Amino acid sequence: MTRFSALAIALLCCTTALPATAQQTPPLKPGEAPAAHAEGPKFTVTSSALVDGAALPDDLRCTRSGGDGVSPPLSWENAPADTQAYAIVMQHYPNGTYPGVNEPSHYWLVWNIPADADGVARGNPESLGVEGSDKDIRATGYTPPCSPAGAGTHEYTIWVYALDAQLADLPEQDDIGIGWTDVMAALKGHVLAGDSITFLN
């Protein structure tokens, strides 16, 4: 066998044996909703505290950076009429990781938010929905971005999904064992519409 042939076989084996996390797809995007929901006003997500593409306000930064480290307020409107629940996924792709190739770091996972909700308040004081693990799998709930000094600016995206049903594949109580992959799998086939807001920190 020539050296070239051996190298080609080795590359093929490595490609087909990628770990599961490297085969993950990014979150479902607006426009992937069923055609029946393509008409009418677009489902949109906004925040009274965040400007899409701008920096995270100082008061929402982590406590180490002088903020209170709570989740930002979110509002949404124009959900499809048959929406039965909502889910929130906040994520960040660290340097050297890419959508469709790597699994992102997750900072907030919430599912089964009631269908009559039109947002969550700052810090989610009403505890709407069920929450998965934080970024470091130390607790459930929201993880405030807290990049080390000199680490540069990073991009974080919060997705909100309108769903056609409660996510029965996920627990009914907060569960530290639930991560990004679990929520993405449960969302498949249930997303009616989705929108996102991105901020920098």
PDB file of C-alpha atoms in Angstrom:
ATOM      1  CA  MET A   1       0.000   0.000   0.000  1.00  0.00           C
ATOM      2  CA  THR A   2       1.395   3.420  -0.899  1.00  0.00           C
ATOM      3  CA  ARG A   3       1.860   6.117   1.701  1.00  0.00           C
ATOM      4  CA  PHE A   4      -0.819   8.217  -0.024  1.00  0.00           C
ATOM      5  CA  SER A   5      -3.375   5.372   0.147  1.00  0.00           C
ATOM      6  CA  ALA A   6      -2.685   4.750   3.810  1.00  0.00           C
ATOM      7  CA  LEU A   7      -3.117   8.453   4.576  1.00  0.00           C
ATOM      8  CA  ALA A   8      -6.416   8.595   2.663  1.00  0.00           C
ATOM      9  CA  ILE A   9      -7.797   5.606   4.570  1.00  0.00           C
ATOM     10  CA  ALA A  10      -6.721   7.121   7.889  1.00  0.00           C
ATOM     11  CA  LEU A  11      -8.449  10.403   7.095  1.00  0.00           C
ATOM     12  CA  LEU A  12     -11.632   8.595   6.059  1.00  0.00           C
ATOM     13  CA  CYS A  13     -11.699   6.600   9.283  1.00  0.00           C
ATOM     14  CA  CYS A  14     -11.221   9.719  11.406  1.00  0.00           C
ATOM     15  CA  THR A  15     -13.973  11.580   9.569  1.00  0.00           C
ATOM     16  CA  THR A  16     -16.565   8.835   9.934  1.00  0.00           C
ATOM     17  CA  ALA A  17     -15.708   8.283  13.595  1.00  0.00           C
ATOM     18  CA  LEU A  18     -16.281  11.861  14.773  1.00  0.00           C
ATOM     19  CA  PRO A  19     -17.648  12.015  18.317  1.00  0.00           C
ATOM     20  CA  ALA A  20     -21.347  12.726  18.745  1.00  0.00           C
ATOM     21  CA  THR A  21     -20.723  16.305  19.859  1.00  0.00           C
ATOM     22  CA  ALA A  22     -18.960  17.077  16.570  1.00  0.00           C
ATOM     23  CA  GLN A  23     -21.968  15.883  14.605  1.00  0.00           C
ATOM     24  CA  GLN A  24     -24.456  18.183  16.323  1.00  0.00           C
ATOM     25  CA  THR A  25     -26.373  20.657  14.212  1.00  0.00           C
ATOM     26  CA  PRO A  26     -26.925  24.256  15.344  1.00  0.00           C
ATOM     27  CA  PRO A  27     -30.304  25.308  16.731  1.00  0.00           C
ATOM     28  CA  LEU A  28     -33.250  25.375  14.350  1.00  0.00           C
ATOM     29  CA  LYS A  29     -33.538  28.773  12.704  1.00  0.00           C
ATOM     30  CA  PRO A  30     -36.488  30.940  11.738  1.00  0.00           C
ATOM     31  CA  GLY A  31     -37.654  29.927   8.279  1.00  0.00           C
ATOM     32  CA  GLU A  32     -37.416  26.230   9.109  1.00  0.00           C
ATOM     33  CA  ALA A  33     -40.930  26.316  10.569  1.00  0.00           C
ATOM     34  CA  PRO A  34     -43.661  24.451   8.691  1.00  0.00           C
ATOM     35  CA  ALA A  35     -45.019  26.277   5.639  1.00  0.00           C
ATOM     36  CA  ALA A  36     -48.409  26.623   7.322  1.00  0.00           C
ATOM     37  CA  HIS A  37     -46.887  29.236   9.626  1.00  0.00           C
ATOM     38  CA  ALA A  38     -45.035  31.218   6.959  1.00  0.00           C
ATOM     39  CA  GLU A  39     -47.835  33.793   6.533  1.00  0.00           C
ATOM     40  CA  GLY A  40     -48.615  36.665   8.865  1.00  0.00           C
ATOM     41  CA  PRO A  41     -46.392  38.750  11.188  1.00  0.00           C
ATOM     42  CA  LYS A  42     -43.006  37.279  12.007  1.00  0.00           C
ATOM     43  CA  PHE A  43     -42.401  35.865  15.471  1.00  0.00           C
ATOM     44  CA  THR A  44     -39.951  38.263  17.086  1.00  0.00           C
ATOM     45  CA  VAL A  45     -37.920  38.391  20.290  1.00  0.00           C
ATOM     46  CA  THR A  46     -36.829  41.640  21.910  1.00  0.00           C
ATOM     47  CA  SER A  47     -35.426  42.779  25.250  1.00  0.00           C
ATOM     48  CA  SER A  48     -35.849  45.997  27.194  1.00  0.00           C
ATOM     49  CA  ALA A  49     -32.244  45.593  28.383  1.00  0.00           C
ATOM     50  CA  LEU A  50     -30.428  44.194  25.329  1.00  0.00           C
ATOM     51  CA  VAL A  51     -29.729  45.749  21.953  1.00  0.00           C
ATOM     52  CA  ASP A  52     -29.161  43.104  19.310  1.00  0.00           C
ATOM     53  CA  GLY A  53     -25.453  43.001  18.484  1.00  0.00           C
ATOM     54  CA  ALA A  54     -24.461  45.407  21.268  1.00  0.00           C
ATOM     55  CA  ALA A  55     -22.634  44.899  24.559  1.00  0.00           C
ATOM     56  CA  LEU A  56     -24.261  43.322  27.614  1.00  0.00           C
ATOM     57  CA  PRO A  57     -25.288  46.142  30.003  1.00  0.00           C
ATOM     58  CA  ASP A  58     -23.072  46.524  33.056  1.00  0.00           C
ATOM     59  CA  ASP A  59     -25.846  45.648  35.514  1.00  0.00           C
ATOM     60  CA  LEU A  60     -26.400  42.262  33.827  1.00  0.00           C
ATOM     61  CA  ARG A  61     -22.753  41.254  33.856  1.00  0.00           C
ATOM     62  CA  CYS A  62     -21.468  38.645  36.302  1.00  0.00           C
ATOM     63  CA  THR A  63     -20.834  39.683  39.901  1.00  0.00           C
ATOM     64  CA  ARG A  64     -17.074  39.547  39.380  1.00  0.00           C
ATOM     65  CA  SER A  65     -17.500  42.259  36.738  1.00  0.00           C
ATOM     66  CA  GLY A  66     -19.764  44.417  38.906  1.00  0.00           C
ATOM     67  CA  GLY A  67     -23.178  43.201  37.724  1.00  0.00           C
ATOM     68  CA  ASP A  68     -25.812  41.147  39.484  1.00  0.00           C
ATOM     69  CA  GLY A  69     -25.503  38.170  37.124  1.00  0.00           C
ATOM     70  CA  VAL A  70     -29.212  37.585  36.528  1.00  0.00           C
ATOM     71  CA  SER A  71     -30.880  36.617  33.268  1.00  0.00           C
ATOM     72  CA  PRO A  72     -31.988  39.454  30.957  1.00  0.00           C
ATOM     73  CA  PRO A  73     -35.637  40.310  30.395  1.00  0.00           C
ATOM     74  CA  LEU A  74     -37.112  38.946  27.165  1.00  0.00           C
ATOM     75  CA  SER A  75     -40.347  39.640  25.319  1.00  0.00           C
ATOM     76  CA  TRP A  76     -41.854  37.989  22.265  1.00  0.00           C
ATOM     77  CA  GLU A  77     -44.816  38.559  20.003  1.00  0.00           C
ATOM     78  CA  ASN A  78     -46.632  37.162  16.956  1.00  0.00           C
ATOM     79  CA  ALA A  79     -46.322  33.525  17.972  1.00  0.00           C
ATOM     80  CA  PRO A  80     -48.311  31.089  15.800  1.00  0.00           C
ATOM     81  CA  ALA A  81     -51.906  30.674  16.993  1.00  0.00           C
ATOM     82  CA  ASP A  82     -51.393  27.015  17.874  1.00  0.00           C
ATOM     83  CA  THR A  83     -48.354  27.613  20.091  1.00  0.00           C
ATOM     84  CA  GLN A  84     -48.549  25.359  23.159  1.00  0.00           C
ATOM     85  CA  ALA A  85     -45.288  26.258  24.920  1.00  0.00           C
ATOM     86  CA  TYR A  86     -41.982  28.133  24.571  1.00  0.00           C
ATOM     87  CA  ALA A  87     -38.342  27.238  25.081  1.00  0.00           C
ATOM     88  CA  ILE A  88     -35.235  29.371  25.574  1.00  0.00           C
ATOM     89  CA  VAL A  89     -31.686  28.391  24.667  1.00  0.00           C
ATOM     90  CA  MET A  90     -28.730  30.708  25.326  1.00  0.00           C
ATOM     91  CA  GLN A  91     -25.439  29.592  23.822  1.00  0.00           C
ATOM     92  CA  HIS A  92     -21.921  30.637  22.928  1.00  0.00           C
ATOM     93  CA  TYR A  93     -19.391  29.073  20.565  1.00  0.00           C
ATOM     94  CA  PRO A  94     -15.937  29.377  22.171  1.00  0.00           C
ATOM     95  CA  ASN A  95     -12.944  30.184  19.997  1.00  0.00           C
ATOM     96  CA  GLY A  96     -12.147  27.265  17.719  1.00  0.00           C
ATOM     97  CA  THR A  97     -15.682  25.855  17.721  1.00  0.00           C
ATOM     98  CA  TYR A  98     -18.256  26.300  14.984  1.00  0.00           C
ATOM     99  CA  PRO A  99     -22.022  25.850  14.418  1.00  0.00           C
ATOM    100  CA  GLY A 100     -22.765  22.557  12.716  1.00  0.00           C
ATOM    101  CA  VAL A 101     -19.394  21.155  13.762  1.00  0.00           C
ATOM    102  CA  ASN A 102     -19.151  21.551  17.529  1.00  0.00           C
ATOM    103  CA  GLU A 103     -21.575  21.674  20.403  1.00  0.00           C
ATOM    104  CA  PRO A 104     -21.720  25.189  21.909  1.00  0.00           C
ATOM    105  CA  SER A 105     -21.415  26.110  25.545  1.00  0.00           C
ATOM    106  CA  HIS A 106     -24.916  26.594  26.933  1.00  0.00           C
ATOM    107  CA  TYR A 107     -25.696  29.342  29.413  1.00  0.00           C
ATOM    108  CA  TRP A 108     -29.448  28.973  29.820  1.00  0.00           C
ATOM    109  CA  LEU A 109     -31.840  26.151  28.981  1.00  0.00           C
ATOM    110  CA  VAL A 110     -35.544  26.610  29.671  1.00  0.00           C
ATOM    111  CA  TRP A 111     -38.462  24.591  28.319  1.00  0.00           C
ATOM    112  CA  ASN A 112     -42.219  24.254  28.791  1.00  0.00           C
ATOM    113  CA  ILE A 113     -42.773  27.962  29.390  1.00  0.00           C
ATOM    114  CA  PRO A 114     -46.585  28.339  29.366  1.00  0.00           C
ATOM    115  CA  ALA A 115     -48.265  29.204  26.079  1.00  0.00           C
ATOM    116  CA  ASP A 116     -49.888  32.327  27.523  1.00  0.00           C
ATOM    117  CA  ALA A 117     -46.507  33.878  28.409  1.00  0.00           C
ATOM    118  CA  ASP A 118     -45.267  36.765  26.282  1.00  0.00           C
ATOM    119  CA  GLY A 119     -41.826  36.926  27.852  1.00  0.00           C
ATOM    120  CA  VAL A 120     -39.773  36.440  31.001  1.00  0.00           C
ATOM    121  CA  ALA A 121     -38.893  39.205  33.428  1.00  0.00           C
ATOM    122  CA  ARG A 122     -35.370  40.132  34.468  1.00  0.00           C
ATOM    123  CA  GLY A 123     -34.070  37.268  36.594  1.00  0.00           C
ATOM    124  CA  ASN A 124     -37.216  35.235  35.785  1.00  0.00           C
ATOM    125  CA  PRO A 125     -38.686  35.845  39.265  1.00  0.00           C
ATOM    126  CA  GLU A 126     -41.831  33.880  38.383  1.00  0.00           C
ATOM    127  CA  SER A 127     -39.674  30.815  37.568  1.00  0.00           C
ATOM    128  CA  LEU A 128     -41.455  30.278  34.269  1.00  0.00           C
ATOM    129  CA  GLY A 129     -40.609  26.974  32.618  1.00  0.00           C
ATOM    130  CA  VAL A 130     -38.284  24.147  33.571  1.00  0.00           C
ATOM    131  CA  GLU A 131     -34.515  24.677  33.610  1.00  0.00           C
ATOM    132  CA  GLY A 132     -31.562  22.479  32.709  1.00  0.00           C
ATOM    133  CA  SER A 133     -27.960  22.682  33.845  1.00  0.00           C
ATOM    134  CA  ASP A 134     -25.920  25.832  33.977  1.00  0.00           C
ATOM    135  CA  LYS A 135     -22.735  26.151  31.899  1.00  0.00           C
ATOM    136  CA  ASP A 136     -20.513  24.364  34.419  1.00  0.00           C
ATOM    137  CA  ILE A 137     -23.063  21.697  35.419  1.00  0.00           C
ATOM    138  CA  ARG A 138     -22.939  22.863  39.026  1.00  0.00           C
ATOM    139  CA  ALA A 139     -26.576  23.913  39.330  1.00  0.00           C
ATOM    140  CA  THR A 140     -29.687  24.492  37.243  1.00  0.00           C
ATOM    141  CA  GLY A 141     -30.560  27.818  35.663  1.00  0.00           C
ATOM    142  CA  TYR A 142     -28.851  30.784  34.084  1.00  0.00           C
ATOM    143  CA  THR A 143     -25.091  31.323  33.824  1.00  0.00           C
ATOM    144  CA  PRO A 144     -24.000  34.967  33.427  1.00  0.00           C
ATOM    145  CA  PRO A 145     -21.171  35.425  30.899  1.00  0.00           C
ATOM    146  CA  CYS A 146     -17.967  36.187  32.785  1.00  0.00           C
ATOM    147  CA  SER A 147     -14.954  36.236  30.462  1.00  0.00           C
ATOM    148  CA  PRO A 148     -11.531  36.648  32.119  1.00  0.00           C
ATOM    149  CA  ALA A 149      -9.833  40.020  31.778  1.00  0.00           C
ATOM    150  CA  GLY A 150      -8.003  40.262  28.468  1.00  0.00           C
ATOM    151  CA  ALA A 151      -9.974  37.408  26.915  1.00  0.00           C
ATOM    152  CA  GLY A 152     -11.498  39.664  24.272  1.00  0.00           C
ATOM    153  CA  THR A 153     -15.130  40.086  23.292  1.00  0.00           C
ATOM    154  CA  HIS A 154     -17.389  37.071  22.845  1.00  0.00           C
ATOM    155  CA  GLU A 155     -20.779  36.658  21.194  1.00  0.00           C
ATOM    156  CA  TYR A 156     -23.755  35.111  22.970  1.00  0.00           C
ATOM    157  CA  THR A 157     -27.091  34.254  21.377  1.00  0.00           C
ATOM    158  CA  ILE A 158     -30.454  33.745  23.050  1.00  0.00           C
ATOM    159  CA  TRP A 159     -32.986  31.752  21.021  1.00  0.00           C
ATOM    160  CA  VAL A 160     -36.689  31.634  21.842  1.00  0.00           C
ATOM    161  CA  TYR A 161     -38.808  28.932  20.210  1.00  0.00           C
ATOM    162  CA  ALA A 162     -42.597  28.724  19.907  1.00  0.00           C
ATOM    163  CA  LEU A 163     -43.566  25.051  20.154  1.00  0.00           C
ATOM    164  CA  ASP A 164     -46.526  22.957  19.071  1.00  0.00           C
ATOM    165  CA  ALA A 165     -46.503  20.996  22.349  1.00  0.00           C
ATOM    166  CA  GLN A 166     -44.888  20.738  25.748  1.00  0.00           C
ATOM    167  CA  LEU A 167     -41.574  18.890  25.476  1.00  0.00           C
ATOM    168  CA  ALA A 168     -42.568  15.541  26.958  1.00  0.00           C
ATOM    169  CA  ASP A 169     -39.088  14.078  26.339  1.00  0.00           C
ATOM    170  CA  LEU A 170     -37.620  16.401  28.976  1.00  0.00           C
ATOM    171  CA  PRO A 171     -38.185  16.349  32.759  1.00  0.00           C
ATOM    172  CA  GLU A 172     -41.074  18.224  34.360  1.00  0.00           C
ATOM    173  CA  GLN A 173     -38.777  19.546  37.110  1.00  0.00           C
ATOM    174  CA  ASP A 174     -35.466  21.429  36.940  1.00  0.00           C
ATOM    175  CA  ASP A 175     -32.749  18.903  36.142  1.00  0.00           C
ATOM    176  CA  ILE A 176     -28.985  19.423  36.268  1.00  0.00           C
ATOM    177  CA  GLY A 177     -28.553  16.403  34.011  1.00  0.00           C
ATOM    178  CA  ILE A 178     -30.134  18.131  31.006  1.00  0.00           C
ATOM    179  CA  GLY A 179     -27.752  19.868  28.603  1.00  0.00           C
ATOM    180  CA  TRP A 180     -27.794  21.501  25.170  1.00  0.00           C
ATOM    181  CA  THR A 181     -27.843  18.229  23.233  1.00  0.00           C
ATOM    182  CA  ASP A 182     -30.870  16.982  25.179  1.00  0.00           C
ATOM    183  CA  VAL A 183     -32.854  20.163  24.534  1.00  0.00           C
ATOM    184  CA  MET A 184     -31.935  20.271  20.842  1.00  0.00           C
ATOM    185  CA  ALA A 185     -33.083  16.680  20.416  1.00  0.00           C
ATOM    186  CA  ALA A 186     -36.368  17.360  22.213  1.00  0.00           C
ATOM    187  CA  LEU A 187     -37.054  20.456  20.068  1.00  0.00           C
ATOM    188  CA  LYS A 188     -36.886  18.596  16.776  1.00  0.00           C
ATOM    189  CA  GLY A 189     -40.275  18.344  15.153  1.00  0.00           C
ATOM    190  CA  HIS A 190     -41.910  20.772  17.604  1.00  0.00           C
ATOM    191  CA  VAL A 191     -40.653  24.219  16.533  1.00  0.00           C
ATOM    192  CA  LEU A 192     -43.354  26.392  14.977  1.00  0.00           C
ATOM    193  CA  ALA A 193     -41.270  29.575  14.941  1.00  0.00           C
ATOM    194  CA  GLY A 194     -38.091  30.956  16.454  1.00  0.00           C
ATOM    195  CA  ASP A 195     -36.128  34.164  16.777  1.00  0.00           C
ATOM    196  CA  SER A 196     -32.942  35.222  18.514  1.00  0.00           C
ATOM    197  CA  ILE A 197     -31.140  38.146  20.031  1.00  0.00           C
ATOM    198  CA  THR A 198     -27.350  38.375  20.245  1.00  0.00           C
ATOM    199  CA  PHE A 199     -25.135  40.385  22.590  1.00  0.00           C
ATOM    200  CA  LEU A 200     -21.418  40.820  23.209  1.00  0.00           C
ATOM    201  CA  ASN A 201     -19.414  40.519  26.413  1.00  0.00           C
TER     202      ASN A 201
END
